[in-house]
mmCIF file of C-alpha atoms in Angstrom:
data_model
loop_
_atom_site.group_PDB
_atom_site.id
_atom_site.type_symbol
_atom_site.label_atom_id
_atom_site.label_comp_id
_atom_site.label_asym_id
_atom_site.label_seq_id
_atom_site.Cartn_x
_atom_site.Cartn_y
_atom_site.Cartn_z
ATOM 1 C CA MET A 1073 -79.636 12.541 -27.625
ATOM 2 C CA THR A 1074 -79.274 9.125 -25.998
ATOM 3 C CA ALA A 1075 -77.036 8.511 -22.984
ATOM 4 C CA PHE A 1076 -74.558 6.771 -25.180
ATOM 5 C CA GLU A 1077 -74.411 9.604 -27.727
ATOM 6 C CA GLN A 1078 -73.815 12.012 -24.866
ATOM 7 C CA LEU A 1079 -70.980 9.796 -23.648
ATOM 8 C CA LEU A 1080 -69.313 9.730 -27.049
ATOM 9 C CA GLU A 1081 -69.393 13.564 -27.051
ATOM 10 C CA ARG A 1082 -67.656 13.512 -23.669
ATOM 11 C CA PHE A 1083 -65.010 11.111 -24.992
ATOM 12 C CA LYS A 1084 -63.860 13.817 -27.484
ATOM 13 C CA THR A 1085 -62.516 15.879 -24.594
ATOM 14 C CA GLU A 1086 -62.217 13.398 -21.669
ATOM 15 C CA GLN A 1087 -59.607 10.651 -21.755
ATOM 16 C CA LYS A 1088 -59.512 7.749 -19.352
ATOM 17 C CA MET A 1089 -57.356 4.710 -18.997
ATOM 18 C CA TRP A 1090 -59.379 1.538 -19.471
ATOM 19 C CA LEU A 1091 -58.234 -1.969 -18.678
ATOM 20 C CA VAL A 1092 -59.795 -4.563 -21.015
ATOM 21 C CA THR A 1093 -59.014 -8.127 -19.901
ATOM 22 C CA GLY A 1094 -59.350 -10.759 -22.561
ATOM 23 C CA ASN A 1095 -58.691 -8.089 -25.175
ATOM 24 C CA ALA A 1096 -57.449 -10.689 -27.768
ATOM 25 C CA GLY A 1097 -60.850 -12.360 -27.712
ATOM 26 C CA PHE A 1098 -64.164 -11.612 -29.461
ATOM 27 C CA ILE A 1099 -65.769 -9.091 -27.102
ATOM 28 C CA GLY A 1100 -62.568 -7.744 -25.661
ATOM 29 C CA SER A 1101 -61.038 -6.848 -29.027
ATOM 30 C CA ASN A 1102 -64.183 -5.060 -30.023
ATOM 31 C CA LEU A 1103 -64.159 -3.034 -26.841
ATOM 32 C CA ALA A 1104 -60.575 -2.132 -27.268
ATOM 33 C CA GLU A 1105 -61.107 -1.051 -30.837
ATOM 34 C CA PHE A 1106 -64.063 1.150 -29.976
ATOM 35 C CA LEU A 1107 -62.312 2.835 -27.062
ATOM 36 C CA LEU A 1108 -59.095 3.493 -28.995
ATOM 37 C CA SER A 1109 -61.033 4.950 -31.894
ATOM 38 C CA HIS A 1110 -62.825 7.281 -29.459
ATOM 39 C CA ASN A 1111 -59.843 9.029 -27.942
ATOM 40 C CA GLN A 1112 -59.405 6.612 -24.975
ATOM 41 C CA LYS A 1113 -56.311 4.814 -23.548
ATOM 42 C CA VAL A 1114 -56.467 1.057 -23.265
ATOM 43 C CA VAL A 1115 -54.415 -1.489 -21.376
ATOM 44 C CA GLY A 1116 -55.052 -5.027 -22.610
ATOM 45 C CA VAL A 1117 -54.255 -8.319 -20.943
ATOM 46 C CA ASP A 1118 -54.615 -11.808 -22.430
ATOM 47 C CA ASN A 1119 -52.952 -15.165 -22.242
ATOM 48 C CA PHE A 1120 -54.094 -16.302 -25.709
ATOM 49 C CA SER A 1121 -55.896 -19.406 -24.351
ATOM 50 C CA THR A 1122 -58.955 -18.524 -26.450
ATOM 51 C CA GLY A 1123 -57.888 -15.100 -27.993
ATOM 52 C CA TYR A 1124 -55.645 -14.440 -30.914
ATOM 53 C CA GLN A 1125 -52.745 -12.120 -31.744
ATOM 54 C CA HIS A 1126 -54.401 -11.442 -35.093
ATOM 55 C CA ASN A 1127 -57.354 -9.851 -33.284
ATOM 56 C CA ILE A 1128 -54.990 -7.391 -31.572
ATOM 57 C CA ASP A 1129 -53.200 -6.756 -34.891
ATOM 58 C CA ASP A 1130 -56.536 -6.148 -36.533
ATOM 59 C CA VAL A 1131 -57.617 -3.673 -33.849
ATOM 60 C CA LEU A 1132 -54.465 -1.614 -34.159
ATOM 61 C CA ALA A 1133 -54.766 -1.612 -37.974
ATOM 62 C CA GLN A 1134 -58.380 -0.497 -37.760
ATOM 63 C CA VAL A 1135 -57.790 2.442 -35.348
ATOM 64 C CA GLY A 1136 -54.725 3.813 -37.122
ATOM 65 C CA GLU A 1137 -51.212 4.697 -36.119
ATOM 66 C CA GLU A 1138 -52.011 7.608 -33.824
ATOM 67 C CA ALA A 1139 -54.695 5.905 -31.782
ATOM 68 C CA ALA A 1140 -52.587 2.762 -31.576
ATOM 69 C CA LYS A 1141 -50.053 4.710 -29.450
ATOM 70 C CA ASN A 1142 -52.698 4.757 -26.698
ATOM 71 C CA PHE A 1143 -52.641 0.997 -26.377
ATOM 72 C CA THR A 1144 -50.484 -1.115 -24.033
ATOM 73 C CA PHE A 1145 -50.560 -4.910 -24.059
ATOM 74 C CA ILE A 1146 -49.620 -7.311 -21.300
ATOM 75 C CA GLU A 1147 -49.387 -10.999 -22.139
ATOM 76 C CA GLY A 1148 -50.279 -12.899 -19.007
ATOM 77 C CA ASP A 1149 -52.804 -15.069 -17.169
ATOM 78 C CA ILE A 1150 -55.365 -13.489 -14.750
ATOM 79 C CA ALA A 1151 -54.930 -16.679 -12.603
ATOM 80 C CA ASP A 1152 -51.501 -15.129 -11.757
ATOM 81 C CA PHE A 1153 -52.111 -12.309 -9.214
ATOM 82 C CA ASP A 1154 -48.912 -10.409 -10.149
ATOM 83 C CA THR A 1155 -50.178 -10.118 -13.764
ATOM 84 C CA CYS A 1156 -53.394 -8.631 -12.470
ATOM 85 C CA ALA A 1157 -51.606 -6.202 -10.243
ATOM 86 C CA LYS A 1158 -49.353 -5.014 -13.084
ATOM 87 C CA ALA A 1159 -52.381 -4.590 -15.417
ATOM 88 C CA CYS A 1160 -54.185 -2.354 -12.914
ATOM 89 C CA GLU A 1161 -51.435 0.242 -12.651
ATOM 90 C CA SER A 1162 -52.680 3.768 -13.582
ATOM 91 C CA VAL A 1163 -56.086 2.352 -14.719
ATOM 92 C CA ASP A 1164 -59.317 4.305 -14.156
ATOM 93 C CA ILE A 1165 -61.943 1.747 -15.234
ATOM 94 C CA VAL A 1166 -61.822 -2.041 -15.560
ATOM 95 C CA LEU A 1167 -63.812 -3.909 -18.219
ATOM 96 C CA HIS A 1168 -63.279 -7.525 -17.169
ATOM 97 C CA GLN A 1169 -64.026 -9.874 -20.125
ATOM 98 C CA ALA A 1170 -61.364 -12.533 -19.678
ATOM 99 C CA ALA A 1171 -62.847 -15.997 -19.051
ATOM 100 C CA LEU A 1172 -63.049 -19.536 -20.316
ATOM 101 C CA GLY A 1173 -66.423 -19.438 -21.884
ATOM 102 C CA SER A 1174 -68.768 -22.265 -22.849
ATOM 103 C CA VAL A 1175 -71.157 -24.373 -20.798
ATOM 104 C CA PRO A 1176 -69.908 -27.690 -22.388
ATOM 105 C CA ARG A 1177 -66.256 -26.793 -21.626
ATOM 106 C CA SER A 1178 -67.110 -26.250 -17.966
ATOM 107 C CA ILE A 1179 -68.883 -29.564 -17.812
ATOM 108 C CA ASP A 1180 -65.898 -31.388 -19.471
ATOM 109 C CA ASP A 1181 -63.295 -29.692 -17.259
ATOM 110 C CA PRO A 1182 -64.702 -27.665 -14.394
ATOM 111 C CA VAL A 1183 -61.290 -27.231 -12.619
ATOM 112 C CA THR A 1184 -59.635 -25.401 -15.571
ATOM 113 C CA SER A 1185 -62.694 -23.258 -16.116
ATOM 114 C CA ASN A 1186 -62.833 -22.355 -12.465
ATOM 115 C CA ARG A 1187 -59.178 -21.324 -12.417
ATOM 116 C CA SER A 1188 -59.926 -18.619 -14.992
ATOM 117 C CA ASN A 1189 -63.493 -17.749 -14.162
ATOM 118 C CA VAL A 1190 -63.396 -17.678 -10.363
ATOM 119 C CA THR A 1191 -59.733 -17.507 -9.240
ATOM 120 C CA GLY A 1192 -58.919 -15.146 -12.080
ATOM 121 C CA PHE A 1193 -61.959 -13.056 -11.380
ATOM 122 C CA LEU A 1194 -61.181 -12.709 -7.674
ATOM 123 C CA ASN A 1195 -57.567 -11.854 -8.551
ATOM 124 C CA MET A 1196 -58.693 -9.045 -10.892
ATOM 125 C CA LEU A 1197 -61.229 -7.712 -8.374
ATOM 126 C CA THR A 1198 -58.626 -7.683 -5.631
ATOM 127 C CA ALA A 1199 -55.907 -6.180 -7.754
ATOM 128 C CA ALA A 1200 -58.268 -3.415 -8.779
ATOM 129 C CA LYS A 1201 -59.178 -2.785 -5.118
ATOM 130 C CA ASP A 1202 -55.493 -2.673 -4.171
ATOM 131 C CA ALA A 1203 -54.786 -0.180 -7.010
ATOM 132 C CA GLY A 1204 -57.554 2.088 -5.811
ATOM 133 C CA ILE A 1205 -59.717 1.471 -8.874
ATOM 134 C CA LYS A 1206 -63.410 2.005 -8.038
ATOM 135 C CA ARG A 1207 -65.197 1.106 -11.229
ATOM 136 C CA PHE A 1208 -65.218 -2.577 -12.083
ATOM 137 C CA VAL A 1209 -67.460 -3.799 -14.909
ATOM 138 C CA TYR A 1210 -67.468 -7.542 -15.557
ATOM 139 C CA ALA A 1211 -69.000 -10.124 -17.869
ATOM 140 C CA SER A 1212 -71.603 -12.351 -16.284
ATOM 141 C CA SER A 1213 -73.918 -14.602 -18.324
ATOM 142 C CA SER A 1214 -77.574 -15.393 -18.974
ATOM 143 C CA SER A 1215 -76.636 -18.922 -17.820
ATOM 144 C CA VAL A 1216 -77.230 -17.722 -14.248
ATOM 145 C CA TYR A 1217 -81.006 -18.068 -14.958
ATOM 146 C CA GLY A 1218 -80.720 -21.856 -14.890
ATOM 147 C CA ASP A 1219 -83.967 -23.766 -15.070
ATOM 148 C CA SER A 1220 -86.169 -20.753 -14.280
ATOM 149 C CA PRO A 1221 -89.126 -21.027 -16.741
ATOM 150 C CA GLU A 1222 -90.029 -17.324 -16.442
ATOM 151 C CA LEU A 1223 -89.932 -15.299 -19.649
ATOM 152 C CA PRO A 1224 -88.637 -12.720 -20.110
ATOM 153 C CA LYS A 1225 -85.870 -13.114 -17.619
ATOM 154 C CA VAL A 1226 -85.638 -10.407 -14.913
ATOM 155 C CA GLU A 1227 -82.490 -9.907 -12.879
ATOM 156 C CA GLU A 1228 -84.027 -10.536 -9.523
ATOM 157 C CA ARG A 1229 -85.258 -14.022 -10.220
ATOM 158 C CA THR A 1230 -83.035 -16.954 -11.162
ATOM 159 C CA GLY A 1231 -83.494 -20.730 -11.101
ATOM 160 C CA ASN A 1232 -81.384 -23.799 -10.274
ATOM 161 C CA LEU A 1233 -78.014 -23.528 -12.016
ATOM 162 C CA LEU A 1234 -77.490 -26.133 -14.758
ATOM 163 C CA SER A 1235 -73.681 -26.113 -15.291
ATOM 164 C CA PRO A 1236 -70.374 -25.356 -13.578
ATOM 165 C CA TYR A 1237 -70.071 -22.343 -15.871
ATOM 166 C CA ALA A 1238 -73.316 -20.898 -14.538
ATOM 167 C CA ALA A 1239 -72.124 -21.512 -10.933
ATOM 168 C CA MET A 1240 -68.842 -19.671 -11.699
ATOM 169 C CA LYS A 1241 -70.692 -16.684 -13.167
ATOM 170 C CA MET A 1242 -73.071 -16.514 -10.229
ATOM 171 C CA THR A 1243 -70.015 -16.685 -7.936
ATOM 172 C CA ASN A 1244 -68.604 -13.647 -9.785
ATOM 173 C CA GLU A 1245 -71.822 -11.772 -9.057
ATOM 174 C CA LEU A 1246 -71.703 -12.725 -5.319
ATOM 175 C CA TYR A 1247 -68.056 -11.607 -5.042
ATOM 176 C CA ALA A 1248 -68.800 -8.341 -6.831
ATOM 177 C CA GLY A 1249 -71.655 -7.657 -4.435
ATOM 178 C CA VAL A 1250 -69.419 -8.341 -1.403
ATOM 179 C CA PHE A 1251 -66.637 -6.091 -2.754
ATOM 180 C CA LYS A 1252 -69.203 -3.304 -3.240
ATOM 181 C CA ARG A 1253 -70.418 -3.622 0.333
ATOM 182 C CA THR A 1254 -67.054 -4.288 1.990
ATOM 183 C CA TYR A 1255 -64.704 -2.015 0.000
ATOM 184 C CA GLU A 1256 -67.163 0.439 -1.590
ATOM 185 C CA MET A 1257 -66.195 -0.655 -5.087
ATOM 186 C CA GLU A 1258 -68.506 0.299 -7.960
ATOM 187 C CA THR A 1259 -69.096 -3.120 -9.491
ATOM 188 C CA LEU A 1260 -71.514 -3.749 -12.342
ATOM 189 C CA GLY A 1261 -72.208 -7.160 -13.776
ATOM 190 C CA LEU A 1262 -73.311 -7.670 -17.386
ATOM 191 C CA ARG A 1263 -75.377 -10.780 -18.081
ATOM 192 C CA TYR A 1264 -74.686 -11.360 -21.801
ATOM 193 C CA PHE A 1265 -77.298 -13.087 -23.879
ATOM 194 C CA ASN A 1266 -75.773 -14.976 -26.826
ATOM 195 C CA VAL A 1267 -73.532 -12.301 -28.224
ATOM 196 C CA PHE A 1268 -72.525 -12.438 -31.961
ATOM 197 C CA GLY A 1269 -70.562 -10.319 -34.436
ATOM 198 C CA ARG A 1270 -67.220 -9.573 -35.978
ATOM 199 C CA ARG A 1271 -64.139 -11.483 -34.671
ATOM 200 C CA GLN A 1272 -66.226 -14.272 -33.134
ATOM 201 C CA ASP A 1273 -64.179 -17.456 -33.455
ATOM 202 C CA PRO A 1274 -65.702 -20.172 -35.698
ATOM 203 C CA ASN A 1275 -63.207 -22.831 -34.776
ATOM 204 C CA GLY A 1276 -62.797 -25.298 -31.951
ATOM 205 C CA ALA A 1277 -65.123 -27.618 -30.095
ATOM 206 C CA TYR A 1278 -66.666 -24.780 -28.141
ATOM 207 C CA ALA A 1279 -67.330 -22.243 -30.881
ATOM 208 C CA ALA A 1280 -70.559 -20.218 -30.602
ATOM 209 C CA VAL A 1281 -73.399 -21.386 -32.809
ATOM 210 C CA ILE A 1282 -73.578 -18.515 -35.372
ATOM 211 C CA PRO A 1283 -69.986 -18.431 -36.558
ATOM 212 C CA LYS A 1284 -69.861 -22.263 -36.387
ATOM 213 C CA TRP A 1285 -72.881 -22.595 -38.615
ATOM 214 C CA VAL A 1286 -71.724 -19.924 -41.013
ATOM 215 C CA GLY A 1287 -68.295 -21.574 -41.271
ATOM 216 C CA SER A 1288 -69.822 -24.933 -41.895
ATOM 217 C CA LEU A 1289 -72.203 -23.662 -44.600
ATOM 218 C CA LEU A 1290 -69.392 -21.785 -46.348
ATOM 219 C CA GLU A 1291 -67.259 -24.910 -46.336
ATOM 220 C CA GLY A 1292 -70.131 -27.176 -47.435
ATOM 221 C CA GLU A 1293 -69.942 -29.181 -44.181
ATOM 222 C CA ASP A 1294 -72.882 -30.664 -42.243
ATOM 223 C CA VAL A 1295 -74.586 -28.425 -39.762
ATOM 224 C CA TYR A 1296 -75.996 -29.836 -36.543
ATOM 225 C CA ILE A 1297 -78.857 -28.453 -34.417
ATOM 226 C CA ASN A 1298 -79.048 -29.721 -30.880
ATOM 227 C CA GLY A 1299 -82.541 -30.916 -29.991
ATOM 228 C CA ASP A 1300 -85.668 -30.065 -32.010
ATOM 229 C CA GLY A 1301 -84.473 -26.585 -33.036
ATOM 230 C CA GLU A 1302 -87.203 -24.899 -31.000
ATOM 231 C CA THR A 1303 -84.771 -23.911 -28.229
ATOM 232 C CA SER A 1304 -84.857 -20.052 -28.265
ATOM 233 C CA ARG A 1305 -82.330 -17.389 -27.499
ATOM 234 C CA ASP A 1306 -82.107 -13.596 -27.250
ATOM 235 C CA PHE A 1307 -79.320 -13.074 -29.835
ATOM 236 C CA THR A 1308 -77.382 -9.912 -29.108
ATOM 237 C CA TYR A 1309 -75.164 -8.026 -31.539
ATOM 238 C CA ILE A 1310 -71.739 -6.912 -30.444
ATOM 239 C CA ASP A 1311 -72.423 -3.204 -30.789
ATOM 240 C CA ASN A 1312 -75.093 -3.422 -28.072
ATOM 241 C CA VAL A 1313 -72.566 -5.087 -25.780
ATOM 242 C CA ILE A 1314 -69.982 -2.326 -26.444
ATOM 243 C CA GLN A 1315 -72.592 0.298 -25.547
ATOM 244 C CA MET A 1316 -73.587 -1.334 -22.290
ATOM 245 C CA ASN A 1317 -69.969 -1.802 -21.186
ATOM 246 C CA LEU A 1318 -69.129 1.848 -21.754
ATOM 247 C CA LEU A 1319 -72.341 3.085 -20.073
ATOM 248 C CA ALA A 1320 -71.672 0.826 -17.121
ATOM 249 C CA GLY A 1321 -68.033 2.068 -17.025
ATOM 250 C CA THR A 1322 -69.074 5.688 -16.756
ATOM 251 C CA THR A 1323 -72.509 5.888 -15.135
ATOM 252 C CA ASP A 1324 -72.963 8.220 -12.153
ATOM 253 C CA ASN A 1325 -76.038 6.339 -10.854
ATOM 254 C CA ILE A 1326 -74.933 4.950 -7.476
ATOM 255 C CA GLU A 1327 -78.014 2.629 -7.483
ATOM 256 C CA ALA A 1328 -76.290 0.694 -10.356
ATOM 257 C CA PHE A 1329 -73.326 -0.335 -8.208
ATOM 258 C CA GLY A 1330 -73.343 -3.898 -6.975
ATOM 259 C CA GLU A 1331 -76.031 -4.832 -9.437
ATOM 260 C CA ALA A 1332 -76.253 -7.166 -12.426
ATOM 261 C CA PHE A 1333 -77.917 -6.222 -15.738
ATOM 262 C CA ASN A 1334 -79.307 -8.157 -18.683
ATOM 263 C CA VAL A 1335 -77.456 -7.206 -21.872
ATOM 264 C CA ALA A 1336 -79.658 -8.213 -24.794
ATOM 265 C CA VAL A 1337 -82.297 -6.710 -27.114
ATOM 266 C CA GLY A 1338 -85.351 -8.317 -25.604
ATOM 267 C CA GLY A 1339 -85.916 -10.568 -28.693
ATOM 268 C CA ARG A 1340 -86.449 -14.224 -29.008
ATOM 269 C CA ASN A 1341 -85.568 -16.487 -31.930
ATOM 270 C CA THR A 1342 -85.488 -20.278 -32.177
ATOM 271 C CA LEU A 1343 -82.469 -22.127 -33.507
ATOM 272 C CA ASN A 1344 -84.634 -23.114 -36.487
ATOM 273 C CA GLU A 1345 -85.333 -19.432 -37.168
ATOM 274 C CA LEU A 1346 -81.656 -18.499 -36.726
ATOM 275 C CA TYR A 1347 -80.636 -21.215 -39.165
ATOM 276 C CA ALA A 1348 -83.117 -19.988 -41.755
ATOM 277 C CA LEU A 1349 -81.896 -16.419 -41.311
ATOM 278 C CA ILE A 1350 -78.247 -17.369 -41.791
ATOM 279 C CA ASN A 1351 -79.125 -19.305 -44.974
ATOM 280 C CA LYS A 1352 -81.125 -16.372 -46.270
ATOM 281 C CA GLU A 1353 -78.251 -13.865 -45.644
ATOM 282 C CA LEU A 1354 -75.650 -16.108 -47.224
ATOM 283 C CA ASN A 1355 -77.851 -16.598 -50.222
ATOM 284 C CA ALA A 1356 -78.265 -12.872 -50.557
ATOM 285 C CA HIS A 1357 -74.471 -12.288 -50.500
ATOM 286 C CA ILE A 1358 -73.124 -15.247 -52.434
ATOM 287 C CA ASP A 1359 -74.467 -16.098 -55.876
ATOM 288 C CA SER A 1360 -73.305 -19.717 -55.777
ATOM 289 C CA PHE A 1361 -74.660 -20.475 -52.345
ATOM 290 C CA THR A 1362 -77.094 -23.303 -51.962
ATOM 291 C CA LYS A 1363 -79.301 -23.802 -48.886
ATOM 292 C CA LYS A 1364 -78.436 -26.889 -46.820
ATOM 293 C CA GLU A 1365 -80.727 -28.859 -44.554
ATOM 294 C CA ALA A 1366 -79.545 -29.105 -40.938
ATOM 295 C CA ILE A 1367 -79.101 -32.428 -39.079
ATOM 296 C CA TYR A 1368 -80.877 -32.689 -35.734
ATOM 297 C CA ARG A 1369 -79.227 -34.477 -32.799
ATOM 298 C CA ASP A 1370 -79.717 -34.844 -29.021
ATOM 299 C CA PHE A 1371 -80.197 -31.858 -26.752
ATOM 300 C CA ARG A 1372 -76.929 -30.670 -25.163
ATOM 301 C CA ALA A 1373 -76.288 -31.070 -21.433
ATOM 302 C CA GLY A 1374 -76.538 -27.915 -19.383
ATOM 303 C CA ASP A 1375 -78.439 -25.839 -21.943
ATOM 304 C CA ILE A 1376 -81.257 -23.572 -20.971
ATOM 305 C CA ARG A 1377 -84.377 -24.276 -23.070
ATOM 306 C CA HIS A 1378 -85.533 -20.700 -23.600
ATOM 307 C CA SER A 1379 -83.781 -17.394 -23.041
ATOM 308 C CA ASN A 1380 -85.289 -14.014 -23.498
ATOM 309 C CA ALA A 1381 -84.313 -10.832 -21.521
ATOM 310 C CA ASN A 1382 -86.246 -8.053 -19.950
ATOM 311 C CA ILE A 1383 -83.803 -5.129 -20.510
ATOM 312 C CA SER A 1384 -85.721 -2.419 -18.568
ATOM 313 C CA LYS A 1385 -83.323 -2.452 -15.681
ATOM 314 C CA ALA A 1386 -80.343 -1.571 -17.928
ATOM 315 C CA GLN A 1387 -82.456 1.067 -19.680
ATOM 316 C CA ASN A 1388 -83.561 2.611 -16.410
ATOM 317 C CA PHE A 1389 -80.305 2.551 -14.547
ATOM 318 C CA VAL A 1390 -77.687 3.470 -17.154
ATOM 319 C CA GLY A 1391 -79.683 4.583 -20.265
ATOM 320 C CA TYR A 1392 -78.985 1.497 -22.348
ATOM 321 C CA ALA A 1393 -80.676 1.693 -25.729
ATOM 322 C CA PRO A 1394 -79.738 -1.193 -28.025
ATOM 323 C CA THR A 1395 -79.234 -0.209 -31.679
ATOM 324 C CA HIS A 1396 -79.301 -3.592 -33.354
ATOM 325 C CA ASP A 1397 -81.791 -6.432 -33.258
ATOM 326 C CA ILE A 1398 -80.790 -9.850 -34.673
ATOM 327 C CA TYR A 1399 -81.743 -8.912 -38.222
ATOM 328 C CA GLN A 1400 -79.787 -5.657 -38.267
ATOM 329 C CA GLY A 1401 -76.908 -7.342 -36.482
ATOM 330 C CA MET A 1402 -76.826 -10.277 -38.902
ATOM 331 C CA GLU A 1403 -76.834 -7.952 -41.915
ATOM 332 C CA GLU A 1404 -73.661 -6.329 -40.636
ATOM 333 C CA ALA A 1405 -72.035 -9.506 -39.220
ATOM 334 C CA ILE A 1406 -72.580 -11.681 -42.290
ATOM 335 C CA GLU A 1407 -70.209 -9.688 -44.468
ATOM 336 C CA TRP A 1408 -67.434 -10.006 -41.870
ATOM 337 C CA TYR A 1409 -68.141 -13.719 -41.508
ATOM 338 C CA ILE A 1410 -68.001 -14.306 -45.302
ATOM 339 C CA GLU A 1411 -64.733 -12.332 -45.603
ATOM 340 C CA ASN A 1412 -63.041 -13.930 -42.710
ATOM 341 C CA ILE A 1413 -64.458 -17.460 -42.386
ATOM 342 C CA GLY A 1414 -63.902 -20.197 -44.949
ATOM 343 C CA LYS A 1415 -64.173 -19.700 -48.684
ATOM 344 C CA LYS A 1416 -66.204 -17.035 -50.470
#
C-alpha cells in the first residue's frame, strides 16, 4: 500500500480542518473537492481575480449534499491581513494555492503580481503562525530554476531567475524557510511543473497552454507555438498535485519541514509533441475533428527552455508516487476539456 493509499484509509476515521486558499481556481477547487469527498472539512478563501464561482458550485455538486456541509467559504483578498486571520480560525492545515500565476503577467505588471504573490503569501504565513497553525503547505513553481541548464532539475540547484514571477516564488521559499527556523512552523513548498487537468481555465491572455490549445482547436481558431516547438516541459496531471499536497499536509517526517519539492512525473515532452498528442486525442473523441497545423512565432520572454524534474526528493521524504504521466492524464483530461470548452 502506498503512503497515499494509507492516508486515504486514515481519512475515513480522522477528520481535519483544511484551509485551501485560491479554492475557486484550478488547483484549489480540485483540492477542495478531493478533501470534501474524503471526509475532511474545508475552509476556502478566494477573491475571484482568477477563480470562478462556477468552480465552487461544481465542487459542491460533485461531492454531494452531506459532504458540502463541511465546506465554508470566505470571499476575500489575501493581500488583506484581516481576511487571512479570519480564514485561519480553527484550521489544522493550510494548503496555500492563491496567487496571480503566469510569467508573462508578472513581466507586464510586477507590482500587482507581487501584491498577491509576496504580500499575500506573507500575510497568510503570519496569520497561520498567529493562529497556532503549524503545517503550512504552499505552491511554489518550477520557474525558480531559471536559466540553470541542468536536467533533470534537482531542488538544491537553481539558476538565475528569468522573471518577476520566479523571483516572487523564490521569495516565498525564503520566507517559508525563515518561518520554519524562527517560529518552528512546518512549511513545505511544492514546485509545480506545468500542471494540467479538469477546471483549468482556457480563457484570457495568460491561459495555460493545454486548455488554450484545446479551446482554439475546438473553435477552429489558429494555434500559436512560441519558438520552434522544441521547448520541453514536465507536464503534470492534477491528480499527482492533489496527492503531493495531501502527503505534504500530513507527513510526520521532520526532515521535510522547511524544504521545497519538485511536483512532477519526471517526464519531458516538447511543445511539438504536446500539440501532436492533443490533436490525436481530439481526433479519437470527435468524429468531425480535423487536425490543424500550428503557427510558429517568437520565443516568449522569461520562458525556461527545458524543464524536467527529478522527483526522488518528494518520493523519499513523503512517499510521493505519481499515478498519471502525460498520456494517462491527457486521456482523462480531454473528455473534461471537450465537455466544458468550446463546441463539441
